[in-house]
């Protein structure tokens, strides 16, 4: 069964600190993995996308890593800001269907305190 | 920022009412999707469309229906709303050959 598991479920950090979010998946055949940021009451917005051959990708203070062998990904946030408070969702796409089916994790709810 | 819009953003209605959630995109995308999301849970695909006059049911069974008469418009209808339909509904679109989905802001539906 194709699944995406994220940890931790929730995280509270102080402004300026770094944090790392984890994602494990069993989706096969694998196409790509995205990290989305979802602010409360809004739709998800893509932060990074990684294909099988990529093992790291940065977008400003966000750095994603991918280990396709162990089927694990992480999202590292550097020098956190209050605006980073959101849910971060790991989304894996398979390449076994014309729809490009997406498998969503439940997200990590990050709260940044001043 | 993606050009995909949903209305209304919030809706509170009584049981038994018929409602239509609107979704429009101006990117010319052929593929469109509806997801249902409960707090703290993953998004579940309830409907999708490959293009005009194409609609399919998703992974999660839903009593809602959709239509795709125009490329840019993908409304979702509930004929008789129930409290179990209370949830957030997210619309998304993607271009042919690509699988990045662009999401609308969502409609938070509460059925009393």
mmCIF file of N, CA and C in Angstrom, chain B:
data_model
loop_
_atom_site.group_PDB
_atom_site.id
_atom_site.type_symbol
_atom_site.label_atom_id
_atom_site.label_comp_id
_atom_site.label_asym_id
_atom_site.label_seq_id
_atom_site.Cartn_x
_atom_site.Cartn_y
_atom_site.Cartn_z
ATOM 1 N N UNK B 1 2.199 33.350 -7.308
ATOM 2 C CA UNK B 1 0.981 32.826 -6.725
ATOM 3 C C UNK B 1 0.067 32.260 -7.823
ATOM 4 N N UNK B 2 -0.493 31.082 -7.555
ATOM 5 C CA UNK B 2 -1.310 30.402 -8.547
ATOM 6 C C UNK B 2 -2.610 31.140 -8.768
ATOM 7 N N UNK B 3 -3.099 31.131 -10.028
ATOM 8 C CA UNK B 3 -4.343 31.790 -10.375
ATOM 9 C C UNK B 3 -5.484 30.802 -10.333
ATOM 10 N N UNK B 4 -5.809 30.364 -9.148
ATOM 11 C CA UNK B 4 -6.920 29.443 -8.964
ATOM 12 C C UNK B 4 -7.744 29.935 -7.788
ATOM 13 N N UNK B 5 -9.046 30.014 -8.004
ATOM 14 C CA UNK B 5 -9.915 30.718 -7.077
ATOM 15 C C UNK B 5 -11.053 29.805 -6.625
ATOM 16 N N UNK B 6 -11.425 29.976 -5.375
ATOM 17 C CA UNK B 6 -12.550 29.218 -4.839
ATOM 18 C C UNK B 6 -13.499 30.158 -4.108
ATOM 19 N N UNK B 7 -14.784 29.933 -4.325
ATOM 20 C CA UNK B 7 -15.798 30.678 -3.585
ATOM 21 C C UNK B 7 -16.926 29.737 -3.207
ATOM 22 N N UNK B 8 -17.565 29.955 -2.054
ATOM 23 C CA UNK B 8 -17.155 30.918 -1.041
ATOM 24 C C UNK B 8 -15.949 30.384 -0.263
ATOM 25 N N UNK B 9 -15.306 31.222 0.518
ATOM 26 C CA UNK B 9 -14.208 30.760 1.346
ATOM 27 C C UNK B 9 -14.737 30.051 2.594
ATOM 28 N N UNK B 10 -15.860 30.539 3.116
ATOM 29 C CA UNK B 10 -16.491 29.931 4.291
ATOM 30 C C UNK B 10 -17.987 29.828 4.033
ATOM 31 N N UNK B 11 -18.579 28.717 4.476
ATOM 32 C CA UNK B 11 -19.998 28.508 4.271
ATOM 33 C C UNK B 11 -20.569 27.728 5.446
ATOM 34 N N UNK B 12 -21.621 28.283 6.069
ATOM 35 C CA UNK B 12 -22.329 27.591 7.141
ATOM 36 C C UNK B 12 -23.778 27.435 6.684
ATOM 37 N N UNK B 13 -24.240 26.200 6.615
ATOM 38 C CA UNK B 13 -25.590 25.952 6.117
ATOM 39 C C UNK B 13 -26.280 24.899 6.969
ATOM 40 N N UNK B 14 -27.583 24.791 6.787
ATOM 41 C CA UNK B 14 -28.365 23.805 7.509
ATOM 42 C C UNK B 14 -28.458 22.493 6.751
ATOM 43 N N UNK B 15 -28.753 21.450 7.470
ATOM 44 C CA UNK B 15 -28.892 20.119 6.873
ATOM 45 C C UNK B 15 -29.983 20.119 5.808
ATOM 46 N N UNK B 16 -29.705 19.428 4.713
ATOM 47 C CA UNK B 16 -30.684 19.272 3.642
ATOM 48 C C UNK B 16 -30.564 20.286 2.528
ATOM 49 N N UNK B 17 -29.747 21.321 2.735
ATOM 50 C CA UNK B 17 -29.605 22.357 1.703
ATOM 51 C C UNK B 17 -28.747 21.852 0.554
ATOM 52 N N UNK B 18 -29.028 22.380 -0.633
ATOM 53 C CA UNK B 18 -28.193 22.121 -1.805
ATOM 54 C C UNK B 18 -27.162 23.230 -1.918
ATOM 55 N N UNK B 19 -25.899 22.848 -2.135
ATOM 56 C CA UNK B 19 -24.850 23.856 -2.253
ATOM 57 C C UNK B 19 -23.938 23.547 -3.437
ATOM 58 N N UNK B 20 -23.336 24.587 -3.975
ATOM 59 C CA UNK B 20 -22.331 24.439 -5.022
ATOM 60 C C UNK B 20 -21.091 25.222 -4.619
ATOM 61 N N UNK B 21 -19.962 24.524 -4.599
ATOM 62 C CA UNK B 21 -18.679 25.162 -4.334
ATOM 63 C C UNK B 21 -18.026 25.466 -5.686
ATOM 64 N N UNK B 22 -17.610 26.715 -5.854
ATOM 65 C CA UNK B 22 -17.064 27.134 -7.137
ATOM 66 C C UNK B 22 -15.548 27.052 -7.149
ATOM 67 N N UNK B 23 -14.996 26.679 -8.299
ATOM 68 C CA UNK B 23 -13.551 26.655 -8.496
ATOM 69 C C UNK B 23 -13.259 27.098 -9.920
ATOM 70 N N UNK B 24 -12.370 28.078 -10.052
ATOM 71 C CA UNK B 24 -11.981 28.559 -11.371
ATOM 72 C C UNK B 24 -10.478 28.759 -11.419
ATOM 73 N N UNK B 25 -9.897 28.461 -12.603
ATOM 74 C CA UNK B 25 -8.465 28.709 -12.786
ATOM 75 C C UNK B 25 -8.253 29.390 -14.131
ATOM 76 N N UNK B 26 -7.278 30.271 -14.162
ATOM 77 C CA UNK B 26 -7.010 31.063 -15.362
ATOM 78 C C UNK B 26 -5.702 30.665 -16.021
ATOM 79 N N UNK B 27 -5.188 29.488 -15.695
ATOM 80 C CA UNK B 27 -3.900 29.044 -16.213
ATOM 81 C C UNK B 27 -4.046 28.151 -17.438
ATOM 82 N N UNK B 28 -5.294 27.856 -17.841
ATOM 83 C CA UNK B 28 -5.505 26.999 -18.995
ATOM 84 C C UNK B 28 -5.187 25.541 -18.748
ATOM 85 N N UNK B 29 -5.158 25.136 -17.480
ATOM 86 C CA UNK B 29 -4.832 23.752 -17.150
ATOM 87 C C UNK B 29 -5.972 22.807 -17.538
ATOM 88 N N UNK B 30 -5.595 21.656 -18.101
ATOM 89 C CA UNK B 30 -6.599 20.665 -18.462
ATOM 90 C C UNK B 30 -7.063 19.859 -17.256
ATOM 91 N N UNK B 31 -6.146 19.526 -16.353
ATOM 92 C CA UNK B 31 -6.488 18.664 -15.223
ATOM 93 C C UNK B 31 -6.924 19.495 -14.025
ATOM 94 N N UNK B 32 -8.020 19.075 -13.416
ATOM 95 C CA UNK B 32 -8.482 19.727 -12.198
ATOM 96 C C UNK B 32 -8.915 18.677 -11.192
ATOM 97 N N UNK B 33 -8.864 19.072 -9.906
ATOM 98 C CA UNK B 33 -9.058 18.109 -8.818
ATOM 99 C C UNK B 33 -9.852 18.757 -7.687
ATOM 100 N N UNK B 34 -10.587 17.904 -6.968
ATOM 101 C CA UNK B 34 -11.183 18.309 -5.703
ATOM 102 C C UNK B 34 -10.665 17.372 -4.611
ATOM 103 N N UNK B 35 -10.239 18.003 -3.503
ATOM 104 C CA UNK B 35 -9.781 17.256 -2.337
ATOM 105 C C UNK B 35 -10.631 17.639 -1.130
ATOM 106 N N UNK B 36 -10.737 16.698 -0.207
ATOM 107 C CA UNK B 36 -11.371 16.945 1.080
ATOM 108 C C UNK B 36 -10.321 16.796 2.167
ATOM 109 N N UNK B 37 -10.278 17.734 3.109
ATOM 110 C CA UNK B 37 -9.268 17.707 4.158
ATOM 111 C C UNK B 37 -9.897 18.035 5.496
ATOM 112 N N UNK B 38 -9.775 17.096 6.427
ATOM 113 C CA UNK B 38 -10.193 17.337 7.800
ATOM 114 C C UNK B 38 -8.993 17.790 8.618
ATOM 115 N N UNK B 39 -9.213 18.509 9.729
ATOM 116 C CA UNK B 39 -8.096 19.043 10.515
ATOM 117 C C UNK B 39 -7.100 17.971 10.927
ATOM 118 N N UNK B 40 -5.837 18.235 10.678
ATOM 119 C CA UNK B 40 -4.775 17.314 11.074
ATOM 120 C C UNK B 40 -4.677 16.057 10.244
ATOM 121 N N UNK B 41 -5.460 16.001 9.174
ATOM 122 C CA UNK B 41 -5.472 14.792 8.330
ATOM 123 C C UNK B 41 -4.954 15.110 6.945
ATOM 124 N N UNK B 42 -4.631 14.041 6.202
ATOM 125 C CA UNK B 42 -4.134 14.241 4.850
ATOM 126 C C UNK B 42 -5.259 14.605 3.888
ATOM 127 N N UNK B 43 -4.887 15.165 2.758
ATOM 128 C CA UNK B 43 -5.846 15.469 1.702
ATOM 129 C C UNK B 43 -6.310 14.167 1.055
ATOM 130 N N UNK B 44 -7.598 14.086 0.783
ATOM 131 C CA UNK B 44 -8.153 12.927 0.096
ATOM 132 C C UNK B 44 -8.784 13.379 -1.213
ATOM 133 N N UNK B 45 -8.413 12.729 -2.305
ATOM 134 C CA UNK B 45 -8.945 13.061 -3.620
ATOM 135 C C UNK B 45 -10.367 12.534 -3.738
ATOM 136 N N UNK B 46 -11.321 13.427 -4.057
ATOM 137 C CA UNK B 46 -12.715 12.991 -4.190
ATOM 138 C C UNK B 46 -13.212 13.049 -5.641
ATOM 139 N N UNK B 47 -12.660 13.962 -6.444
ATOM 140 C CA UNK B 47 -13.039 14.036 -7.861
ATOM 141 C C UNK B 47 -11.850 14.569 -8.662
ATOM 142 N N UNK B 48 -11.787 14.188 -9.944
ATOM 143 C CA UNK B 48 -10.808 14.798 -10.825
ATOM 144 C C UNK B 48 -11.347 14.830 -12.244
ATOM 145 N N UNK B 49 -10.679 15.623 -13.061
ATOM 146 C CA UNK B 49 -11.114 15.800 -14.449
ATOM 147 C C UNK B 49 -9.882 15.957 -15.332
ATOM 148 N N UNK B 50 -9.879 15.261 -16.462
ATOM 149 C CA UNK B 50 -8.780 15.389 -17.416
ATOM 150 C C UNK B 50 -9.006 16.551 -18.382
ATOM 151 N N UNK B 51 -10.261 17.005 -18.475
ATOM 152 C CA UNK B 51 -10.579 18.073 -19.410
ATOM 153 C C UNK B 51 -12.082 18.233 -19.524
ATOM 154 N N UNK B 52 -12.503 19.052 -20.459
ATOM 155 C CA UNK B 52 -13.929 19.317 -20.634
ATOM 156 C C UNK B 52 -14.701 18.013 -20.865
ATOM 157 N N UNK B 53 -15.831 17.904 -20.175
ATOM 158 C CA UNK B 53 -16.725 16.744 -20.244
ATOM 159 C C UNK B 53 -16.109 15.460 -19.696
ATOM 160 N N UNK B 54 -15.013 15.569 -18.958
ATOM 161 C CA UNK B 54 -14.375 14.419 -18.328
ATOM 162 C C UNK B 54 -14.418 14.596 -16.824
ATOM 163 N N UNK B 55 -15.048 13.672 -16.109
ATOM 164 C CA UNK B 55 -15.022 13.691 -14.648
ATOM 165 C C UNK B 55 -14.911 12.263 -14.136
ATOM 166 N N UNK B 56 -14.152 12.096 -13.058
ATOM 167 C CA UNK B 56 -13.955 10.784 -12.460
ATOM 168 C C UNK B 56 -14.014 10.910 -10.944
ATOM 169 N N UNK B 57 -14.410 9.825 -10.287
ATOM 170 C CA UNK B 57 -14.378 9.807 -8.822
ATOM 171 C C UNK B 57 -12.967 9.479 -8.347
ATOM 172 N N UNK B 58 -12.621 10.044 -7.205
ATOM 173 C CA UNK B 58 -11.302 9.830 -6.643
ATOM 174 C C UNK B 58 -11.263 8.665 -5.681
ATOM 175 N N UNK B 59 -10.268 8.712 -4.778
ATOM 176 C CA UNK B 59 -10.056 7.603 -3.856
ATOM 177 C C UNK B 59 -11.097 7.553 -2.757
ATOM 178 N N UNK B 60 -11.536 8.722 -2.307
ATOM 179 C CA UNK B 60 -12.468 8.790 -1.182
ATOM 180 C C UNK B 60 -13.882 8.931 -1.733
ATOM 181 N N UNK B 61 -14.742 8.036 -1.278
ATOM 182 C CA UNK B 61 -16.130 8.089 -1.718
ATOM 183 C C UNK B 61 -16.777 9.377 -1.230
ATOM 184 N N UNK B 62 -17.492 10.031 -2.110
ATOM 185 C CA UNK B 62 -18.137 11.286 -1.760
ATOM 186 C C UNK B 62 -19.522 11.336 -2.367
ATOM 187 N N UNK B 63 -20.459 11.933 -1.650
ATOM 188 C CA UNK B 63 -21.816 12.090 -2.161
ATOM 189 C C UNK B 63 -21.936 13.322 -3.052
ATOM 190 N N UNK B 64 -20.854 14.028 -3.228
ATOM 191 C CA UNK B 64 -20.881 15.211 -4.078
ATOM 192 C C UNK B 64 -20.745 14.822 -5.549
ATOM 193 N N UNK B 65 -21.105 15.754 -6.424
ATOM 194 C CA UNK B 65 -20.934 15.569 -7.860
ATOM 195 C C UNK B 65 -20.205 16.772 -8.430
ATOM 196 N N UNK B 66 -19.588 16.582 -9.587
ATOM 197 C CA UNK B 66 -18.860 17.667 -10.246
ATOM 198 C C UNK B 66 -19.248 17.722 -11.702
ATOM 199 N N UNK B 67 -18.916 18.827 -12.330
ATOM 200 C CA UNK B 67 -19.116 18.985 -13.766
ATOM 201 C C UNK B 67 -17.954 19.765 -14.346
ATOM 202 N N UNK B 68 -17.711 19.579 -15.632
ATOM 203 C CA UNK B 68 -16.609 20.298 -16.301
ATOM 204 C C UNK B 68 -17.088 20.672 -17.701
ATOM 205 N N UNK B 69 -17.821 21.750 -17.755
ATOM 206 C CA UNK B 69 -18.368 22.232 -19.020
ATOM 207 C C UNK B 69 -17.388 23.162 -19.716
ATOM 208 N N UNK B 70 -16.595 23.864 -18.911
ATOM 209 C CA UNK B 70 -15.564 24.763 -19.443
ATOM 210 C C UNK B 70 -14.227 24.396 -18.815
ATOM 211 N N UNK B 71 -13.160 24.617 -19.545
ATOM 212 C CA UNK B 71 -11.821 24.268 -19.065
ATOM 213 C C UNK B 71 -11.504 24.919 -17.731
ATOM 214 N N UNK B 72 -11.904 26.176 -17.591
ATOM 215 C CA UNK B 72 -11.479 26.938 -16.427
ATOM 216 C C UNK B 72 -12.355 26.738 -15.198
ATOM 217 N N UNK B 73 -13.454 25.996 -15.322
ATOM 218 C CA UNK B 73 -14.443 25.963 -14.253
ATOM 219 C C UNK B 73 -14.745 24.522 -13.843
ATOM 220 N N UNK B 74 -14.723 24.248 -12.531
ATOM 221 C CA UNK B 74 -14.907 22.867 -12.041
ATOM 222 C C UNK B 74 -15.710 22.911 -10.741
ATOM 223 N N UNK B 75 -17.011 23.156 -10.827
ATOM 224 C CA UNK B 75 -17.817 23.279 -9.607
ATOM 225 C C UNK B 75 -18.153 21.927 -8.978
ATOM 226 N N UNK B 76 -18.319 21.951 -7.664
ATOM 227 C CA UNK B 76 -18.685 20.765 -6.892
ATOM 228 C C UNK B 76 -20.036 21.015 -6.234
ATOM 229 N N UNK B 77 -20.944 20.054 -6.341
ATOM 230 C CA UNK B 77 -22.308 20.224 -5.825
ATOM 231 C C UNK B 77 -22.667 19.132 -4.824
ATOM 232 N N UNK B 78 -23.289 19.566 -3.736
ATOM 233 C CA UNK B 78 -23.888 18.650 -2.770
ATOM 234 C C UNK B 78 -25.390 18.863 -2.841
ATOM 235 N N UNK B 79 -26.139 17.825 -3.238
ATOM 236 C CA UNK B 79 -27.589 17.973 -3.400
ATOM 237 C C UNK B 79 -28.300 18.169 -2.069
ATOM 238 N N UNK B 80 -27.823 17.482 -1.025
ATOM 239 C CA UNK B 80 -28.459 17.566 0.282
ATOM 240 C C UNK B 80 -27.377 17.454 1.350
ATOM 241 N N UNK B 81 -26.959 18.597 1.851
ATOM 242 C CA UNK B 81 -25.825 18.618 2.782
ATOM 243 C C UNK B 81 -26.193 17.993 4.125
ATOM 244 N N UNK B 82 -25.221 17.303 4.719
ATOM 245 C CA UNK B 82 -25.365 16.688 6.045
ATOM 246 C C UNK B 82 -24.186 17.090 6.906
ATOM 247 N N UNK B 83 -24.330 16.993 8.237
ATOM 248 C CA UNK B 83 -23.215 17.340 9.129
ATOM 249 C C UNK B 83 -21.927 16.580 8.809
ATOM 250 N N UNK B 84 -22.046 15.362 8.279
ATOM 251 C CA UNK B 84 -20.848 14.580 7.940
ATOM 252 C C UNK B 84 -20.078 15.189 6.778
ATOM 253 N N UNK B 85 -20.687 16.137 6.066
ATOM 254 C CA UNK B 85 -19.997 16.814 4.967
ATOM 255 C C UNK B 85 -19.147 17.985 5.455
ATOM 256 N N UNK B 86 -19.220 18.289 6.724
ATOM 257 C CA UNK B 86 -18.405 19.369 7.285
ATOM 258 C C UNK B 86 -16.930 19.049 7.099
ATOM 259 N N UNK B 87 -16.221 19.948 6.409
ATOM 260 C CA UNK B 87 -14.819 19.702 6.090
ATOM 261 C C UNK B 87 -14.280 20.902 5.321
ATOM 262 N N UNK B 88 -12.982 20.827 4.990
ATOM 263 C CA UNK B 88 -12.411 21.809 4.071
ATOM 264 C C UNK B 88 -12.293 21.152 2.706
ATOM 265 N N UNK B 89 -12.709 21.894 1.671
ATOM 266 C CA UNK B 89 -12.664 21.392 0.304
ATOM 267 C C UNK B 89 -11.658 22.233 -0.490
ATOM 268 N N UNK B 90 -10.663 21.551 -1.050
ATOM 269 C CA UNK B 90 -9.601 22.216 -1.798
ATOM 270 C C UNK B 90 -9.678 21.833 -3.264
ATOM 271 N N UNK B 91 -9.604 22.818 -4.125
ATOM 272 C CA UNK B 91 -9.580 22.611 -5.563
ATOM 273 C C UNK B 91 -8.151 22.807 -6.050
ATOM 274 N N UNK B 92 -7.741 22.055 -7.052
ATOM 275 C CA UNK B 92 -6.396 22.170 -7.592
ATOM 276 C C UNK B 92 -6.425 21.953 -9.098
ATOM 277 N N UNK B 93 -5.368 22.384 -9.761
ATOM 278 C CA UNK B 93 -5.254 22.146 -11.195
ATOM 279 C C UNK B 93 -3.799 21.883 -11.549
ATOM 280 N N UNK B 94 -3.599 21.213 -12.682
ATOM 281 C CA UNK B 94 -2.244 20.973 -13.172
ATOM 282 C C UNK B 94 -2.279 20.935 -14.691
ATOM 283 N N UNK B 95 -1.116 21.211 -15.288
ATOM 284 C CA UNK B 95 -1.080 21.218 -16.746
ATOM 285 C C UNK B 95 -0.834 19.815 -17.274
ATOM 286 N N UNK B 96 -1.203 19.576 -18.505
ATOM 287 C CA UNK B 96 -1.009 18.283 -19.130
ATOM 288 C C UNK B 96 0.475 17.972 -19.175
ATOM 289 N N UNK B 97 0.856 16.782 -18.739
ATOM 290 C CA UNK B 97 2.254 16.382 -18.752
ATOM 291 C C UNK B 97 3.022 16.779 -17.517
ATOM 292 N N UNK B 98 2.456 17.635 -16.687
ATOM 293 C CA UNK B 98 3.125 18.025 -15.459
ATOM 294 C C UNK B 98 2.329 17.530 -14.278
ATOM 295 N N UNK B 99 2.999 17.307 -13.131
ATOM 296 C CA UNK B 99 2.202 16.857 -11.999
ATOM 297 C C UNK B 99 2.285 17.780 -10.803
ATOM 298 N N UNK B 100 2.801 18.997 -10.986
ATOM 299 C CA UNK B 100 2.680 19.948 -9.892
ATOM 300 C C UNK B 100 1.255 20.456 -9.898
ATOM 301 N N UNK B 101 0.603 20.292 -8.774
ATOM 302 C CA UNK B 101 -0.758 20.766 -8.640
ATOM 303 C C UNK B 101 -0.760 22.096 -7.910
ATOM 304 N N UNK B 102 -1.502 23.041 -8.443
ATOM 305 C CA UNK B 102 -1.647 24.361 -7.849
ATOM 306 C C UNK B 102 -2.991 24.404 -7.149
ATOM 307 N N UNK B 103 -2.963 24.787 -5.892
ATOM 308 C CA UNK B 103 -4.158 24.713 -5.060
ATOM 309 C C UNK B 103 -4.822 26.072 -4.896
ATOM 310 N N UNK B 104 -6.153 26.031 -4.808
ATOM 311 C CA UNK B 104 -6.904 27.199 -4.418
ATOM 312 C C UNK B 104 -6.869 27.367 -2.912
ATOM 313 N N UNK B 105 -7.467 28.450 -2.395
ATOM 314 C CA UNK B 105 -7.419 28.741 -0.955
ATOM 315 C C UNK B 105 -8.336 27.855 -0.126
ATOM 316 N N UNK B 106 -9.261 27.138 -0.778
ATOM 317 C CA UNK B 106 -10.138 26.232 -0.050
ATOM 318 C C UNK B 106 -11.464 26.859 0.347
ATOM 319 N N UNK B 107 -12.442 25.997 0.561
ATOM 320 C CA UNK B 107 -13.739 26.392 1.113
ATOM 321 C C UNK B 107 -13.950 25.581 2.385
ATOM 322 N N UNK B 108 -14.143 26.301 3.484
ATOM 323 C CA UNK B 108 -14.435 25.600 4.742
ATOM 324 C C UNK B 108 -15.944 25.523 4.897
ATOM 325 N N UNK B 109 -16.473 24.306 4.835
ATOM 326 C CA UNK B 109 -17.911 24.067 4.890
ATOM 327 C C UNK B 109 -18.308 23.523 6.255
ATOM 328 N N UNK B 110 -19.317 24.142 6.846
ATOM 329 C CA UNK B 110 -19.892 23.654 8.102
ATOM 330 C C UNK B 110 -21.380 23.428 7.879
ATOM 331 N N UNK B 111 -21.827 22.198 8.140
ATOM 332 C CA UNK B 111 -23.234 21.851 7.996
ATOM 333 C C UNK B 111 -23.810 21.597 9.386
ATOM 334 N N UNK B 112 -24.813 22.386 9.735
ATOM 335 C CA UNK B 112 -25.381 22.293 11.092
ATOM 336 C C UNK B 112 -26.538 21.311 11.138
#
